[in-house]
Short mmCIF file of C-alpha atoms in Angstrom, two decimals:
data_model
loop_
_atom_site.label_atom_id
_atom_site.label_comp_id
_atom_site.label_asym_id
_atom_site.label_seq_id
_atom_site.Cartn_x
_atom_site.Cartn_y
_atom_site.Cartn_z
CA UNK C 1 -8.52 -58.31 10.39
CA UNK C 2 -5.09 -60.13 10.48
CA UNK C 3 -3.08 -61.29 7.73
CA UNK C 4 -4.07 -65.25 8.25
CA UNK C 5 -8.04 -64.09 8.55
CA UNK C 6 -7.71 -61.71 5.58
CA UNK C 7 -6.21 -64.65 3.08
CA UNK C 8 -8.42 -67.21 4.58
CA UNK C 9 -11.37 -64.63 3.46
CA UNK C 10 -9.90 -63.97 0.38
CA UNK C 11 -9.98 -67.95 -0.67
CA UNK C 12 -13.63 -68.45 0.31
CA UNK C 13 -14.64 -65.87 -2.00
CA UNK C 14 -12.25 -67.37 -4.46
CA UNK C 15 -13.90 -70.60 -3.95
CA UNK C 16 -17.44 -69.80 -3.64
CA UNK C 17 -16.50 -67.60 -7.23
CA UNK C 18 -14.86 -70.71 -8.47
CA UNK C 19 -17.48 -73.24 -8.19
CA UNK C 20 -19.69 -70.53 -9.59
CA UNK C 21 -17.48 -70.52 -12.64
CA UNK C 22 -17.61 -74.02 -13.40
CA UNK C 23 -21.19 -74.59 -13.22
CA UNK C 24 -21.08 -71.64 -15.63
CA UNK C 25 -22.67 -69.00 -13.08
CA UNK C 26 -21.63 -65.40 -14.20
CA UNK C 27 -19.21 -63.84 -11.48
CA UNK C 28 -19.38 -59.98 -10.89
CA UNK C 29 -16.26 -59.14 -11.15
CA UNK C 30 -14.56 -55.45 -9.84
CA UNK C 31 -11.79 -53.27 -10.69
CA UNK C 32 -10.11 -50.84 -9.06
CA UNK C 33 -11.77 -47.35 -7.86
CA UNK C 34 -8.86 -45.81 -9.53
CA UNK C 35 -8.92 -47.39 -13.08
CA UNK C 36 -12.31 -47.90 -14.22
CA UNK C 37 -14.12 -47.95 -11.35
CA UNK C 38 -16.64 -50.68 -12.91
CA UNK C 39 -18.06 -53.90 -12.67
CA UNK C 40 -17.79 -56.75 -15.37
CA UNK C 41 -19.81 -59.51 -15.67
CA UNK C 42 -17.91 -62.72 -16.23
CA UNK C 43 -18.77 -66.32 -17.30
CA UNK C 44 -16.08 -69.13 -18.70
CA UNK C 45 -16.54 -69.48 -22.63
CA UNK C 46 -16.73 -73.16 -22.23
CA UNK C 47 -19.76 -72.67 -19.79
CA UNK C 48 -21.67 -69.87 -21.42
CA UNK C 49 -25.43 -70.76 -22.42
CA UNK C 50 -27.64 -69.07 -24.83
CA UNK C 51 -30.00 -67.72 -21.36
CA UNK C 52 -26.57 -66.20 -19.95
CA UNK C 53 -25.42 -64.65 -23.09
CA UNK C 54 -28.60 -63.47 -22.86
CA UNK C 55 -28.15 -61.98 -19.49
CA UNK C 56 -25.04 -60.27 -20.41
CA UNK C 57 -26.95 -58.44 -23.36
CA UNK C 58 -29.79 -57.46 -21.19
CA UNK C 59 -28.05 -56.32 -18.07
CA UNK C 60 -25.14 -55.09 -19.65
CA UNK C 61 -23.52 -52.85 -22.24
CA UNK C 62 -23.87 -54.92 -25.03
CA UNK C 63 -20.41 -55.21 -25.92
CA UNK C 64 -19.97 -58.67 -25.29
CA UNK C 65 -15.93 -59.48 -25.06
CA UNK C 66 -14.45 -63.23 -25.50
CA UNK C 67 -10.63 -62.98 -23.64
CA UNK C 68 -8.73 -64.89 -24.87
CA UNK C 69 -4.29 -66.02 -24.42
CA UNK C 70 -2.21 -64.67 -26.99
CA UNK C 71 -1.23 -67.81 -28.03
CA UNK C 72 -5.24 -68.49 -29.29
CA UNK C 73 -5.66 -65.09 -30.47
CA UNK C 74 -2.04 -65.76 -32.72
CA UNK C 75 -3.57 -69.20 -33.81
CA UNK C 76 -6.76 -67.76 -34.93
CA UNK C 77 -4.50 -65.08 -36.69
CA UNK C 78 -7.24 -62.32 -35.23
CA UNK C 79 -4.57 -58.88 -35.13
CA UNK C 80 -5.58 -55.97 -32.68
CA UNK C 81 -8.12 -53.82 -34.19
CA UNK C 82 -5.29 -51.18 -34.47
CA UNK C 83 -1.81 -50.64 -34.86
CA UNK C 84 -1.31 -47.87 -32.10
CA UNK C 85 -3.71 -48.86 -29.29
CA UNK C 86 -4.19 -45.25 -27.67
CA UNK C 87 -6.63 -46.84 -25.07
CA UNK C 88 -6.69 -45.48 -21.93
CA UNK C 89 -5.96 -48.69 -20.73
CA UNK C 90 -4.55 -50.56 -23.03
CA UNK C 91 -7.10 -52.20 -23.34
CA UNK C 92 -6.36 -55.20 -26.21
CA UNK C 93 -9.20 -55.69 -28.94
CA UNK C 94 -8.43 -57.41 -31.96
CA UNK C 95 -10.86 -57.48 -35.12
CA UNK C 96 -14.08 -58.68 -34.43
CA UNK C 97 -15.33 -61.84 -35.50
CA UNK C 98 -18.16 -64.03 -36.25
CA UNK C 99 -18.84 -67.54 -36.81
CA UNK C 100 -18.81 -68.68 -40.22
CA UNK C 101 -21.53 -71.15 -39.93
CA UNK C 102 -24.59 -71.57 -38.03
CA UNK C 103 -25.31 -68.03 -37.46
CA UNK C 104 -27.89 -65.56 -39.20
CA UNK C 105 -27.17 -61.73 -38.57
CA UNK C 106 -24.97 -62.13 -35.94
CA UNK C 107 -27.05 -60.03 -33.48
CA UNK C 108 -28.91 -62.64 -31.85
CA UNK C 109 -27.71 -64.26 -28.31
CA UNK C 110 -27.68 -67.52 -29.73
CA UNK C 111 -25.55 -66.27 -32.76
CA UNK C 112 -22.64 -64.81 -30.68
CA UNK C 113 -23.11 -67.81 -28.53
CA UNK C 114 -22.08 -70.06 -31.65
CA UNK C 115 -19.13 -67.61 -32.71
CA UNK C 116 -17.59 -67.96 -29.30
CA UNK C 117 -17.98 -71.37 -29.33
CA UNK C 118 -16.31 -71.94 -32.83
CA UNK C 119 -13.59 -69.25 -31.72
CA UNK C 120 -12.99 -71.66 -28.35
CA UNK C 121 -12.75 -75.10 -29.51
CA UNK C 122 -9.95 -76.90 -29.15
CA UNK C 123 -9.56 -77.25 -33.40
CA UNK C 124 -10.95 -74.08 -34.20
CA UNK C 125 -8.88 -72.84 -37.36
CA UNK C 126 -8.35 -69.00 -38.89
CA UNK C 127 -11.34 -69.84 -41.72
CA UNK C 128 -13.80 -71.11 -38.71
CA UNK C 129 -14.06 -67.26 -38.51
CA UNK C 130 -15.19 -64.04 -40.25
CA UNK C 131 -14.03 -60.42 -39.38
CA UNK C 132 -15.68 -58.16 -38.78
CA UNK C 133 -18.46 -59.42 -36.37
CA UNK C 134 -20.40 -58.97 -33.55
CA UNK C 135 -17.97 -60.33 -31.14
CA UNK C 136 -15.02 -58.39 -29.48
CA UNK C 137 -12.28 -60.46 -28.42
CA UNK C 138 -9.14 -59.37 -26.24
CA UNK C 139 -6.00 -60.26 -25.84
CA UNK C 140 -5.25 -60.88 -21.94
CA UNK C 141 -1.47 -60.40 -20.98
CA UNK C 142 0.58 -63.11 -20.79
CA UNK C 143 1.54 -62.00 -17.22
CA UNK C 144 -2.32 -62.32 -16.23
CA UNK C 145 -3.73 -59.62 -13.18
CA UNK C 146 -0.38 -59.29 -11.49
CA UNK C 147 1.09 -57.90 -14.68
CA UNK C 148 -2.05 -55.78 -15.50
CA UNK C 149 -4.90 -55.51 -13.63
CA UNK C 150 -7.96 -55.56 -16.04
CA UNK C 151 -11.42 -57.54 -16.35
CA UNK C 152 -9.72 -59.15 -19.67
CA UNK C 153 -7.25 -60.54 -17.30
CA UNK C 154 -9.65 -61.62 -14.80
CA UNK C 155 -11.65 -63.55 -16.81
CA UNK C 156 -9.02 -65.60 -18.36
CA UNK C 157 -7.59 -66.28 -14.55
CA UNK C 158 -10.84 -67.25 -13.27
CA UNK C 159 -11.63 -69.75 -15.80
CA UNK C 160 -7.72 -71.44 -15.80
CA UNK C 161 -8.43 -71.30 -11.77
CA UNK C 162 -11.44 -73.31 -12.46
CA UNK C 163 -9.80 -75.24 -14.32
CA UNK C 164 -11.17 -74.72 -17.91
CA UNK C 165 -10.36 -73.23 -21.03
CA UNK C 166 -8.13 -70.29 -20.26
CA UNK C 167 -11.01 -68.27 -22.02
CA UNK C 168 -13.90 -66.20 -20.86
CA UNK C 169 -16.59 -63.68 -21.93
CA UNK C 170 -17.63 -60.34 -19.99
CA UNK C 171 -19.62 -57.39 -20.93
CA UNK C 172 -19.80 -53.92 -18.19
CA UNK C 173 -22.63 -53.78 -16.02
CA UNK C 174 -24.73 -51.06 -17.00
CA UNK C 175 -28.14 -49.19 -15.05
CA UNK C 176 -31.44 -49.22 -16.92
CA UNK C 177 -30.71 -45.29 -17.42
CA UNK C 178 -27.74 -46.08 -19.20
CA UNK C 179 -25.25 -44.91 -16.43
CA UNK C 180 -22.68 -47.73 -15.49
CA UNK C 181 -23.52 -49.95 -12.44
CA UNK C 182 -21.02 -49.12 -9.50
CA UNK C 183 -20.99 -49.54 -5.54
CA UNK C 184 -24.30 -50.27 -4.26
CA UNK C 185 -25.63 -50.70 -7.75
CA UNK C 186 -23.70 -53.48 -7.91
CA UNK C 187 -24.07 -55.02 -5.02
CA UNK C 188 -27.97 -54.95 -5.06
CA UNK C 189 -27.89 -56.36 -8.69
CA UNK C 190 -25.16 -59.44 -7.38
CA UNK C 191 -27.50 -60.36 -4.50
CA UNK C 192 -31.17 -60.14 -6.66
CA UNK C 193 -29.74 -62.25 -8.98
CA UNK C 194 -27.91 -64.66 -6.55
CA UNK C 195 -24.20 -63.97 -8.05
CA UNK C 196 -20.73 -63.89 -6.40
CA UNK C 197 -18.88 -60.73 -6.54
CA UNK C 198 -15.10 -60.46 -6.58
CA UNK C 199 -12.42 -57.91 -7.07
CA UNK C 200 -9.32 -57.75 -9.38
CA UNK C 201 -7.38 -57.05 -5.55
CA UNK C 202 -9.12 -60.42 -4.59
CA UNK C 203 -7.57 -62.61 -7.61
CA UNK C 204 -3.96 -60.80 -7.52
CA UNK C 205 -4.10 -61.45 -3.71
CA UNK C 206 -5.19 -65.32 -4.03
CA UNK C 207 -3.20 -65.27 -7.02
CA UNK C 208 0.25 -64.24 -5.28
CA UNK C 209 -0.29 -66.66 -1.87
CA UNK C 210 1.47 -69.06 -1.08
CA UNK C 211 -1.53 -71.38 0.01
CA UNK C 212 -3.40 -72.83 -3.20
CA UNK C 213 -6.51 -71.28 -3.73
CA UNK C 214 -8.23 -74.55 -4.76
#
């Protein structure tokens, strides 16, 4: 495949993820074999519904992630969870957080629903929150997938891309024996349910082109 076809490929995936995104579709997003070799799924925040958060619970780990730009997390005054992140991958959780209104234990997919959407609007304010909760933000890096190339990142491109909130929420594929969904796994699951698939080399390529993506 040349150059010209391979970037020409590359956007229609972007697009066909894109549209996906805004009509608040999940995306199956993958990193690389190398790193951790796993597949995320990934809605926009702004798009989410209480039958997708739902989905992400079901199908996934249950560590349901809101990514958010520093510049939120700062305004919401939500500090990583630790002072020396020893991650394997950096990877940047703050304190965990719930809403404080509207929700009962927390648990529920319409109660993490609700804390995402008080930690996304627009006013949202430090005291619209508690900590600890049962929602795991992270802090994407300023320099987005072609500065580190994570799902944290990925979500918070794909929803700016669509032209939304730079915020989204993922949680790791994950087999009904517990085992983390990779390869063919995730490929059957992607076409049963309907859902575009993309990979973190697919936004950092679209990303760096010199041809808009959309």
């Amino acid at each position: 495949m040349s150059q010209t076809q391979s970037t020409a490929y590359c956007h229609r995936r972007m697009r066909a993820a894109l549209d996906a995104v805004r009509n608040g579709i999940p995306v199956v997003l993958m990193d690389d074999g190398d790193r951790e070799n796993e597949a995320d799924l990934i809605v926009a925040a702004e798009r989410l519904t209480e039958q997708t958060m739902a989905q992400l619970i079901r199908d996934g780990s249950g560590i349901v992630c809101l990514c958010m730009t520093d510049e939120d997390l700062r305004r919401l005054r939500l500090p990583p969870m630790v002072e020396k992140n020893e991650s394997a991958h950096g990877t940047a959780f703050t304190v965990t957080i719930e809403a404080r209104h509207g929700v009962t234990t927390g648990v529920s997919a319409s109660d993490r629903l609700t804390t995402i959407q008080a930690a996304i609007h627009p006013d949202a304010r430090p005291e619209d929150l508690v900590r600890p909760g049962h929602v795991f933000p992270l802090r994407a890096h300023p320099g987005g997938v072609l500065a580190r190339r994570g799902h944290t990142e990925g979500a918070v491109c794909l929803s700016r891309l669509a032209g939304l909130r730079p915020a989204g929420v993922l949680c790791e594929l994950m087999n009904p024996d517990g085992t983390m969904m990779r390869g063919a796994q995730v490929a059957a699951y992607a076409d049963a349910h309907g859902l575009p698939v993309l990979t973190i080399d697919d936004l950092v390529a679209c990303t760096s082109a010199p041809v808009p993506v959309c």
